[in-house]
Amino acid sequence: MNKKSNTGFILIVDDNPTNLSLLCEALNSEGFRFRVAVDGESAIAQVERNQPELILLDVQMPGIDGFETCRRLKANPVTQNIPIIFTTALADTDSKTKGFSLGAVDYIPKPFAQEEVIARVRVHLQLKQLTESLEQQVSDRTKALQQAQVQLVQQEKLSTLGELVAGIGHEINNPVNFISSNIPPLQEYIAAITELLSLYKQEYPKPTAKITTAINNLDLDFILEDITKILNSLEVGSERIRNLSNSLRNFSRSDSDAKIFADLHQGLDSTLMILQHRLKANSDRPQIEVIKNYGVLPQVNCYLGQMNQVFMNILANAVDALDEAIIQGKISNVIPQIKITTALDSEKLAVIKIADNGIGVPERLKKRLFEPLFTTKSVGKGTGLGLSIAYEIVVEKHKGILEVNSHPGMGTEFIIKIPT
């Protein structure tokens, strides 16, 4: 520690004027800043208001003694890391042992030797700075490792998911194209055959008994009517599969190397299409109602595949939250809903709000939602990476904002803001 530093001070706690004078003179001669307290209670009050770098604490004082003062300071999370050096005339082993057991780092015997006071103070200030530096390095390294882990998981998930979904979309697309392209000519053929049968009926109103029996057994009128309905159903079904195939391919857009201008509404719709099976009613709950309040958004310059993953993580979390709340009986007589609202704000940011009407998240947990490996889900139902990956994509990759609003009993809302 630089003895001329103005960043901190040393607190001297002693009720003896002579001792105070000697300690103050010693510290002042070396340029250390210091303050004084004459008893344990006032020392604790001072430390809680303004934390010193180091405390020189007398053992024998009126009121609470030095040992009790030390115990209280070490019991308080705010003050427990401040190094304490006892100043004492008690040289017996039991007193020293008690001091160290309470958390003191050293002791200076009385009467004082100025050189010893300065040497011990300087050593423990340097040790404190080294400890703080190491703790900060460990914290920075841990944070960097967590971010690296999230990025690796994100890249792996994007790569694996993208290949899987794109492959499925491609494989679905070929047979669906075959089916849908053959439906129109099939409709024409059946219409022509129906017309031909109608002409036969007009030209030969009295068929033979064998043909009449065959027509009755076949229920020809019903079959001709039902064929049209079947073809219409095939047409609707193939169109639905085609939309799903397009949604899968849009969702898995591999654009990690460069941003593109894209329609975020299309990304939201593709994600909802993929999650459709999870939104349907099941034995535990009714269907989840999705309310879309889409505003006017311009094409947004973004990594669309990664933005789709953000939508997937947040929407899937909303479904999980509603499922768990209903199963646990925490909400009842309520139609589960997910509301998606989009708009362009005054700062030209594309704003996407995704809200559910579940039980919400307590304030103490809300602050940790974006931490890697943190999850509010029960064991085995969450990795704690979904929202941290979403945060990484929105904030780090797109220089945007990802916020959460939630109050117990009032649901949860995630707000995504992306520069356009």
Coordinates of C-alpha atoms in Angstrom, one line a residue:
M1 CA 0.0 0.0 0.0
N2 CA 1.2 3.5 -0.8
K3 CA 1.4 5.2 2.5
K4 CA 0.4 8.5 0.8
S5 CA -2.8 6.9 -0.6
N6 CA -6.0 8.9 0.0
T7 CA -8.3 6.0 -0.8
G8 CA -8.6 4.7 2.8
F9 CA -7.8 5.2 6.5
I10 CA -6.8 3.3 9.6
L11 CA -9.1 3.3 12.6
I12 CA -7.5 3.5 16.0
V13 CA -9.7 2.2 18.9
D14 CA -8.2 3.0 22.4
D15 CA -9.5 4.7 25.5
N16 CA -6.0 5.6 26.8
P17 CA -4.8 9.1 25.7
T18 CA -1.2 8.1 25.9
N19 CA -1.6 5.1 23.7
L20 CA -3.7 7.2 21.2
S21 CA -1.0 9.8 21.1
L22 CA 1.8 7.3 20.4
L23 CA -0.2 5.4 17.7
C24 CA -1.3 8.7 16.0
E25 CA 2.3 10.0 16.0
A26 CA 3.6 6.7 14.5
L27 CA 1.0 6.6 11.7
N28 CA 1.2 10.4 11.0
S29 CA 5.0 10.1 10.7
E30 CA 4.6 7.7 7.8
G31 CA 1.8 9.7 6.1
F32 CA -1.1 7.3 6.9
R33 CA -4.6 8.7 7.2
F34 CA -6.3 7.7 10.4
R35 CA -9.4 8.2 12.6
V36 CA -9.9 7.6 16.3
A37 CA -12.6 6.0 18.5
V38 CA -12.4 5.7 22.3
D39 CA -14.7 2.7 22.9
G40 CA -16.1 -0.4 21.2
E41 CA -19.6 1.0 20.6
S42 CA -18.5 4.2 18.8
A43 CA -15.9 2.1 16.8
I44 CA -18.6 -0.2 15.5
A45 CA -20.8 2.8 14.6
Q46 CA -17.9 4.5 12.7
V47 CA -17.0 1.3 10.8
E48 CA -20.6 0.8 9.7
R49 CA -20.8 4.3 8.4
N50 CA -17.4 4.4 6.7
Q51 CA -15.2 1.3 6.4
P52 CA -11.5 1.7 7.2
E53 CA -8.7 -0.2 5.5
L54 CA -7.4 -1.6 8.9
I55 CA -8.4 -1.4 12.6
L56 CA -5.9 -1.1 15.5
L57 CA -8.1 -2.4 18.4
D58 CA -7.3 -2.2 22.1
V59 CA -8.4 -5.2 24.2
Q60 CA -9.1 -3.6 27.6
M61 CA -11.7 -0.8 27.2
P62 CA -14.7 0.3 29.2
G63 CA -18.1 -1.0 28.0
I64 CA -17.6 -3.8 25.5
D65 CA -14.0 -4.9 25.4
G66 CA -11.9 -5.4 22.3
F67 CA -12.7 -9.1 22.0
E68 CA -16.5 -8.4 21.9
T69 CA -16.0 -5.5 19.5
C70 CA -14.0 -7.8 17.2
R71 CA -16.7 -10.6 17.5
R72 CA -19.4 -8.1 16.5
L73 CA -17.4 -6.7 13.6
K74 CA -16.6 -10.2 12.2
A75 CA -20.3 -11.3 12.6
N76 CA -21.5 -8.5 10.3
P77 CA -21.1 -9.4 6.6
V78 CA -20.5 -5.7 5.8
T79 CA -17.5 -5.4 8.1
Q80 CA -16.2 -8.9 8.5
N81 CA -13.4 -8.6 5.9
I82 CA -11.7 -5.6 7.6
P83 CA -8.3 -6.8 9.1
I84 CA -8.1 -6.2 12.8
I85 CA -4.8 -5.9 14.8
F86 CA -5.1 -6.1 18.6
T87 CA -3.0 -3.7 20.6
T88 CA -2.7 -5.2 24.1
A89 CA -0.6 -5.6 27.2
L90 CA -2.0 -9.1 27.6
A91 CA 0.9 -11.3 26.6
D92 CA -0.4 -14.6 27.8
T93 CA -1.1 -17.4 25.2
D94 CA -4.8 -17.7 26.1
S95 CA -5.4 -14.0 25.2
K96 CA -3.5 -14.3 22.0
T97 CA -5.3 -17.5 21.0
K98 CA -8.7 -15.9 21.8
G99 CA -7.9 -12.9 19.6
F100 CA -6.9 -15.0 16.7
S101 CA -9.9 -17.3 17.1
L102 CA -12.2 -14.2 16.9
G103 CA -10.7 -13.3 13.5
A104 CA -7.8 -10.9 14.3
V105 CA -4.9 -11.0 11.9
D106 CA -2.1 -9.9 14.3
Y107 CA -1.4 -8.2 17.7
I108 CA 1.0 -5.5 18.8
P109 CA 2.2 -5.7 22.4
K110 CA 2.3 -2.7 24.7
P111 CA 4.3 -0.6 25.3
F112 CA 4.5 0.3 21.6
A113 CA 7.7 0.3 19.5
Q114 CA 7.0 2.8 16.7
E115 CA 9.0 0.8 14.1
E116 CA 7.1 -2.4 14.9
V117 CA 3.7 -0.6 14.7
I118 CA 4.6 0.8 11.2
A119 CA 6.0 -2.5 10.0
R120 CA 2.9 -4.5 11.0
V121 CA 0.5 -2.0 9.7
R122 CA 2.3 -1.8 6.3
V123 CA 2.4 -5.6 6.0
H124 CA -1.3 -6.1 6.7
L125 CA -2.3 -3.3 4.4
Q126 CA -0.3 -4.9 1.6
L127 CA -1.8 -8.3 2.4
K128 CA -5.3 -6.8 2.3
Q129 CA -4.6 -5.2 -1.1
L130 CA -3.1 -8.5 -2.4
T131 CA -6.1 -10.4 -1.2
E132 CA -8.6 -8.0 -2.8
S133 CA -6.6 -8.1 -6.0
L134 CA -6.6 -11.9 -6.0
E135 CA -10.4 -12.0 -5.2
Q136 CA -11.1 -9.7 -8.1
Q137 CA -8.9 -11.8 -10.4
V138 CA -10.8 -14.9 -9.4
S139 CA -14.1 -13.2 -9.9
D140 CA -13.1 -11.9 -13.3
R141 CA -11.7 -15.3 -14.3
T142 CA -14.9 -17.1 -13.1
K143 CA -17.1 -14.7 -15.0
A144 CA -15.0 -15.1 -18.1
L145 CA -15.2 -18.9 -17.8
Q146 CA -19.0 -18.7 -17.3
Q147 CA -19.3 -16.5 -20.4
A148 CA -17.1 -18.9 -22.4
Q149 CA -19.2 -21.8 -21.2
V150 CA -22.4 -20.1 -22.2
Q151 CA -21.0 -19.2 -25.6
L152 CA -19.8 -22.8 -26.2
V153 CA -23.2 -24.2 -25.2
Q154 CA -24.9 -21.6 -27.4
Q155 CA -22.8 -22.3 -30.4
E156 CA -23.3 -26.1 -30.0
K157 CA -27.0 -25.7 -29.5
L158 CA -27.4 -23.4 -32.5
S159 CA -25.3 -25.7 -34.7
T160 CA -27.0 -28.9 -33.6
L161 CA -30.5 -27.5 -33.6
G162 CA -30.0 -25.7 -36.9
E163 CA -28.8 -28.8 -38.7
L164 CA -31.5 -31.0 -37.1
V165 CA -34.3 -28.5 -37.9
A166 CA -33.1 -27.7 -41.3
G167 CA -32.8 -31.4 -42.2
I168 CA -36.3 -32.1 -40.9
G169 CA -37.7 -29.1 -42.8
H170 CA -36.0 -30.2 -46.0
E171 CA -37.1 -33.8 -45.7
I172 CA -40.7 -32.8 -45.0
N173 CA -40.7 -30.3 -47.9
N174 CA -40.1 -32.9 -50.6
P175 CA -43.0 -35.3 -50.0
V176 CA -45.3 -32.4 -49.1
N177 CA -44.5 -30.8 -52.4
F178 CA -45.2 -34.1 -54.2
I179 CA -48.6 -34.4 -52.4
S180 CA -49.7 -30.8 -52.8
S181 CA -48.7 -30.7 -56.4
N182 CA -50.8 -33.8 -57.2
I183 CA -53.9 -32.7 -55.4
P184 CA -55.1 -30.2 -58.1
P185 CA -55.0 -32.7 -61.0
L186 CA -56.6 -35.3 -58.8
Q187 CA -59.4 -32.9 -58.1
E188 CA -59.8 -32.4 -61.8
Y189 CA -59.9 -36.1 -62.5
I190 CA -62.5 -36.8 -59.8
A191 CA -64.6 -33.9 -61.0
A192 CA -64.5 -35.3 -64.6
I193 CA -65.3 -38.8 -63.4
T194 CA -68.2 -37.4 -61.3
E195 CA -69.5 -35.5 -64.4
L196 CA -69.2 -38.6 -66.5
L197 CA -71.2 -40.7 -64.0
S198 CA -73.8 -38.0 -64.0
L199 CA -74.1 -38.2 -67.8
Y200 CA -74.4 -42.0 -67.7
K201 CA -77.2 -41.6 -65.2
Q202 CA -79.0 -39.1 -67.5
E203 CA -78.5 -41.2 -70.6
Y204 CA -79.2 -44.5 -69.0
P205 CA -81.8 -43.8 -66.3
K206 CA -82.7 -47.5 -66.0
P207 CA -79.5 -49.4 -65.3
T208 CA -79.4 -53.2 -65.1
A209 CA -80.1 -54.9 -61.8
K210 CA -76.4 -55.8 -61.4
I211 CA -75.3 -52.1 -61.8
T212 CA -78.2 -51.0 -59.5
T213 CA -77.0 -53.4 -56.8
A214 CA -73.4 -52.3 -57.2
I215 CA -74.5 -48.6 -56.8
N216 CA -76.5 -49.3 -53.7
N217 CA -73.7 -51.4 -52.1
L218 CA -71.2 -48.7 -52.9
D219 CA -73.5 -45.8 -51.8
L220 CA -72.2 -43.9 -54.8
D221 CA -73.8 -40.5 -54.0
F222 CA -72.2 -40.5 -50.5
I223 CA -68.8 -41.5 -51.9
L224 CA -68.8 -38.7 -54.6
E225 CA -69.7 -36.2 -52.0
D226 CA -67.1 -37.5 -49.4
I227 CA -64.3 -37.6 -52.0
T228 CA -64.5 -33.8 -52.4
K229 CA -64.3 -33.4 -48.6
I230 CA -61.3 -35.7 -48.4
L231 CA -59.5 -33.8 -51.1
N232 CA -60.2 -30.5 -49.3
S233 CA -58.8 -32.0 -46.1
L234 CA -55.7 -33.2 -47.9
E235 CA -55.2 -29.8 -49.3
V236 CA -55.6 -28.1 -45.9
G237 CA -53.3 -30.7 -44.3
S238 CA -50.6 -30.4 -46.9
E239 CA -50.7 -26.6 -46.6
R240 CA -50.3 -26.9 -42.8
I241 CA -47.3 -29.2 -43.2
R242 CA -45.8 -26.8 -45.8
N243 CA -46.2 -23.9 -43.3
L244 CA -44.5 -26.0 -40.6
S245 CA -41.7 -26.9 -43.0
N246 CA -41.2 -23.2 -43.9
S247 CA -41.2 -22.3 -40.2
L248 CA -38.6 -25.0 -39.4
R249 CA -36.3 -23.7 -42.2
N250 CA -36.9 -20.0 -41.2
F251 CA -36.2 -20.9 -37.6
S252 CA -32.9 -22.6 -38.4
R253 CA -31.5 -19.8 -40.6
S254 CA -27.7 -20.3 -40.4
D255 CA -26.6 -16.6 -40.4
S256 CA -24.1 -16.6 -37.5
D257 CA -21.3 -15.1 -39.7
A258 CA -23.2 -12.0 -40.9
K259 CA -26.3 -10.0 -39.9
I260 CA -29.2 -9.7 -42.4
F261 CA -32.2 -7.6 -42.5
A262 CA -35.1 -9.8 -41.4
D263 CA -38.8 -9.7 -40.3
L264 CA -38.9 -10.4 -36.6
H265 CA -42.6 -11.1 -36.8
Q266 CA -41.8 -14.0 -39.1
G267 CA -39.3 -15.3 -36.6
L268 CA -42.0 -15.1 -33.8
D269 CA -44.6 -16.9 -36.0
S270 CA -42.1 -19.6 -36.9
T271 CA -41.3 -20.2 -33.3
L272 CA -44.9 -20.3 -32.3
M273 CA -45.6 -22.8 -35.1
I274 CA -42.8 -25.1 -33.7
L275 CA -44.2 -24.8 -30.2
Q276 CA -47.8 -25.4 -31.3
H277 CA -47.9 -28.9 -29.7
R278 CA -47.0 -27.5 -26.3
L279 CA -49.7 -24.8 -26.5
K280 CA -52.5 -27.3 -27.0
A281 CA -54.7 -28.5 -24.1
N282 CA -53.6 -31.5 -22.2
S283 CA -54.9 -33.5 -19.2
D284 CA -53.5 -31.0 -16.7
R285 CA -54.5 -27.7 -18.3
P286 CA -56.6 -26.0 -21.0
Q287 CA -55.0 -24.7 -24.2
I288 CA -52.6 -21.8 -23.8
E289 CA -54.1 -18.8 -25.5
V290 CA -51.6 -16.7 -27.6
I291 CA -52.5 -13.1 -28.0
K292 CA -50.5 -11.3 -30.7
N293 CA -50.5 -7.5 -30.7
Y294 CA -48.0 -6.9 -33.6
G295 CA -47.2 -3.3 -34.3
V296 CA -45.3 -1.9 -37.3
L297 CA -41.7 -3.0 -37.3
P298 CA -39.1 -2.3 -40.0
Q299 CA -36.7 -5.0 -41.2
V300 CA -34.2 -5.4 -38.4
N301 CA -30.5 -6.0 -39.0
C302 CA -29.8 -9.1 -36.9
Y303 CA -28.6 -12.7 -36.7
L304 CA -32.0 -14.1 -37.3
G305 CA -31.2 -17.7 -36.3
Q306 CA -30.0 -16.5 -32.9
M307 CA -32.9 -14.1 -32.4
N308 CA -35.2 -17.1 -33.1
Q309 CA -33.4 -19.0 -30.4
V310 CA -34.1 -16.0 -28.0
F311 CA -37.8 -16.2 -28.9
M312 CA -37.8 -20.0 -28.4
N313 CA -36.1 -19.8 -25.0
I314 CA -38.4 -17.1 -23.6
L315 CA -41.6 -18.6 -25.1
A316 CA -40.7 -22.1 -23.9
N317 CA -40.0 -20.7 -20.4
A318 CA -43.4 -19.0 -20.4
V319 CA -45.1 -22.4 -21.3
D320 CA -43.1 -24.1 -18.5
A321 CA -44.1 -21.5 -16.0
L322 CA -47.8 -21.8 -16.8
D323 CA -47.6 -25.6 -16.8
E324 CA -45.9 -25.7 -13.4
A325 CA -48.2 -23.1 -11.8
I326 CA -51.3 -25.0 -12.9
I327 CA -50.0 -28.4 -11.9
Q328 CA -49.0 -27.1 -8.4
G329 CA -52.4 -25.4 -8.1
K330 CA -51.0 -21.9 -7.7
I331 CA -53.3 -20.5 -10.4
S332 CA -56.8 -21.8 -11.1
N333 CA -60.0 -20.6 -12.9
V334 CA -57.7 -18.6 -15.2
I335 CA -57.2 -19.1 -18.9
P336 CA -53.4 -19.5 -19.4
Q337 CA -52.2 -16.8 -21.8
I338 CA -49.0 -15.6 -23.5
K339 CA -49.2 -12.1 -24.9
I340 CA -46.7 -10.9 -27.5
T341 CA -46.6 -7.2 -28.2
T342 CA -44.2 -5.5 -30.7
A343 CA -43.6 -1.8 -31.5
L344 CA -41.0 0.7 -32.5
D345 CA -40.1 3.0 -29.7
S346 CA -39.0 6.6 -29.8
E347 CA -35.3 5.7 -30.0
K348 CA -35.9 3.5 -33.1
L349 CA -35.5 0.3 -31.1
A350 CA -37.6 -2.7 -32.1
V351 CA -39.4 -3.7 -28.9
I352 CA -40.8 -7.2 -28.4
K353 CA -42.6 -7.9 -25.1
I354 CA -43.5 -11.5 -24.2
A355 CA -45.7 -11.9 -21.1
D356 CA -47.5 -14.7 -19.4
N357 CA -50.2 -14.6 -16.7
G358 CA -48.5 -17.1 -14.4
I359 CA -47.5 -16.6 -10.7
G360 CA -44.5 -14.4 -11.4
V361 CA -41.0 -14.4 -10.0
P362 CA -40.0 -13.1 -6.5
E363 CA -37.7 -10.1 -6.5
R364 CA -34.9 -12.0 -4.9
L365 CA -34.9 -14.5 -7.8
K366 CA -35.6 -12.0 -10.6
K367 CA -32.2 -10.4 -10.2
R368 CA -30.5 -13.8 -11.0
L369 CA -32.6 -15.0 -13.9
F370 CA -29.9 -14.2 -16.5
E371 CA -27.0 -15.8 -14.5
P372 CA -25.5 -18.8 -16.2
L373 CA -26.6 -22.2 -14.6
F374 CA -29.3 -20.5 -12.4
T375 CA -32.8 -21.9 -12.8
T376 CA -36.1 -21.6 -10.9
K377 CA -37.3 -24.9 -12.3
S378 CA -37.4 -28.1 -10.4
V379 CA -34.5 -30.6 -10.6
G380 CA -34.2 -32.2 -14.0
K381 CA -36.4 -29.6 -15.8
G382 CA -34.0 -26.9 -16.6
T383 CA -30.3 -26.3 -17.3
G384 CA -30.2 -22.7 -16.3
L385 CA -28.7 -21.7 -19.6
G386 CA -31.7 -20.7 -21.7
L387 CA -32.1 -17.1 -20.4
S388 CA -28.3 -16.5 -20.0
I389 CA -27.9 -17.5 -23.7
A390 CA -30.8 -15.2 -24.6
Y391 CA -29.1 -12.4 -22.7
E392 CA -25.8 -13.0 -24.4
I393 CA -27.4 -12.9 -27.8
V394 CA -29.5 -9.8 -27.2
V395 CA -27.0 -7.7 -25.2
E396 CA -23.6 -8.9 -26.4
K397 CA -24.3 -9.9 -30.0
H398 CA -26.9 -7.3 -30.9
K399 CA -26.0 -4.5 -28.4
G400 CA -29.6 -4.5 -27.3
I401 CA -31.5 -4.7 -24.0
L402 CA -33.1 -7.6 -22.3
E403 CA -35.2 -6.8 -19.2
V404 CA -37.7 -8.7 -17.0
N405 CA -40.7 -7.3 -15.2
S406 CA -42.4 -9.6 -12.7
H407 CA -44.4 -9.5 -9.5
P408 CA -45.7 -12.5 -7.5
G409 CA -49.2 -13.3 -8.6
M410 CA -49.1 -11.0 -11.6
G411 CA -47.1 -13.0 -14.2
T412 CA -43.8 -12.3 -15.9
E413 CA -42.9 -10.1 -18.9
F414 CA -39.6 -10.2 -20.8
I415 CA -38.8 -7.1 -22.8
I416 CA -36.4 -7.3 -25.8
K417 CA -35.1 -4.2 -27.4
I418 CA -33.0 -4.5 -30.6
P419 CA -31.4 -1.6 -32.6
T420 CA -32.9 -1.3 -36.1

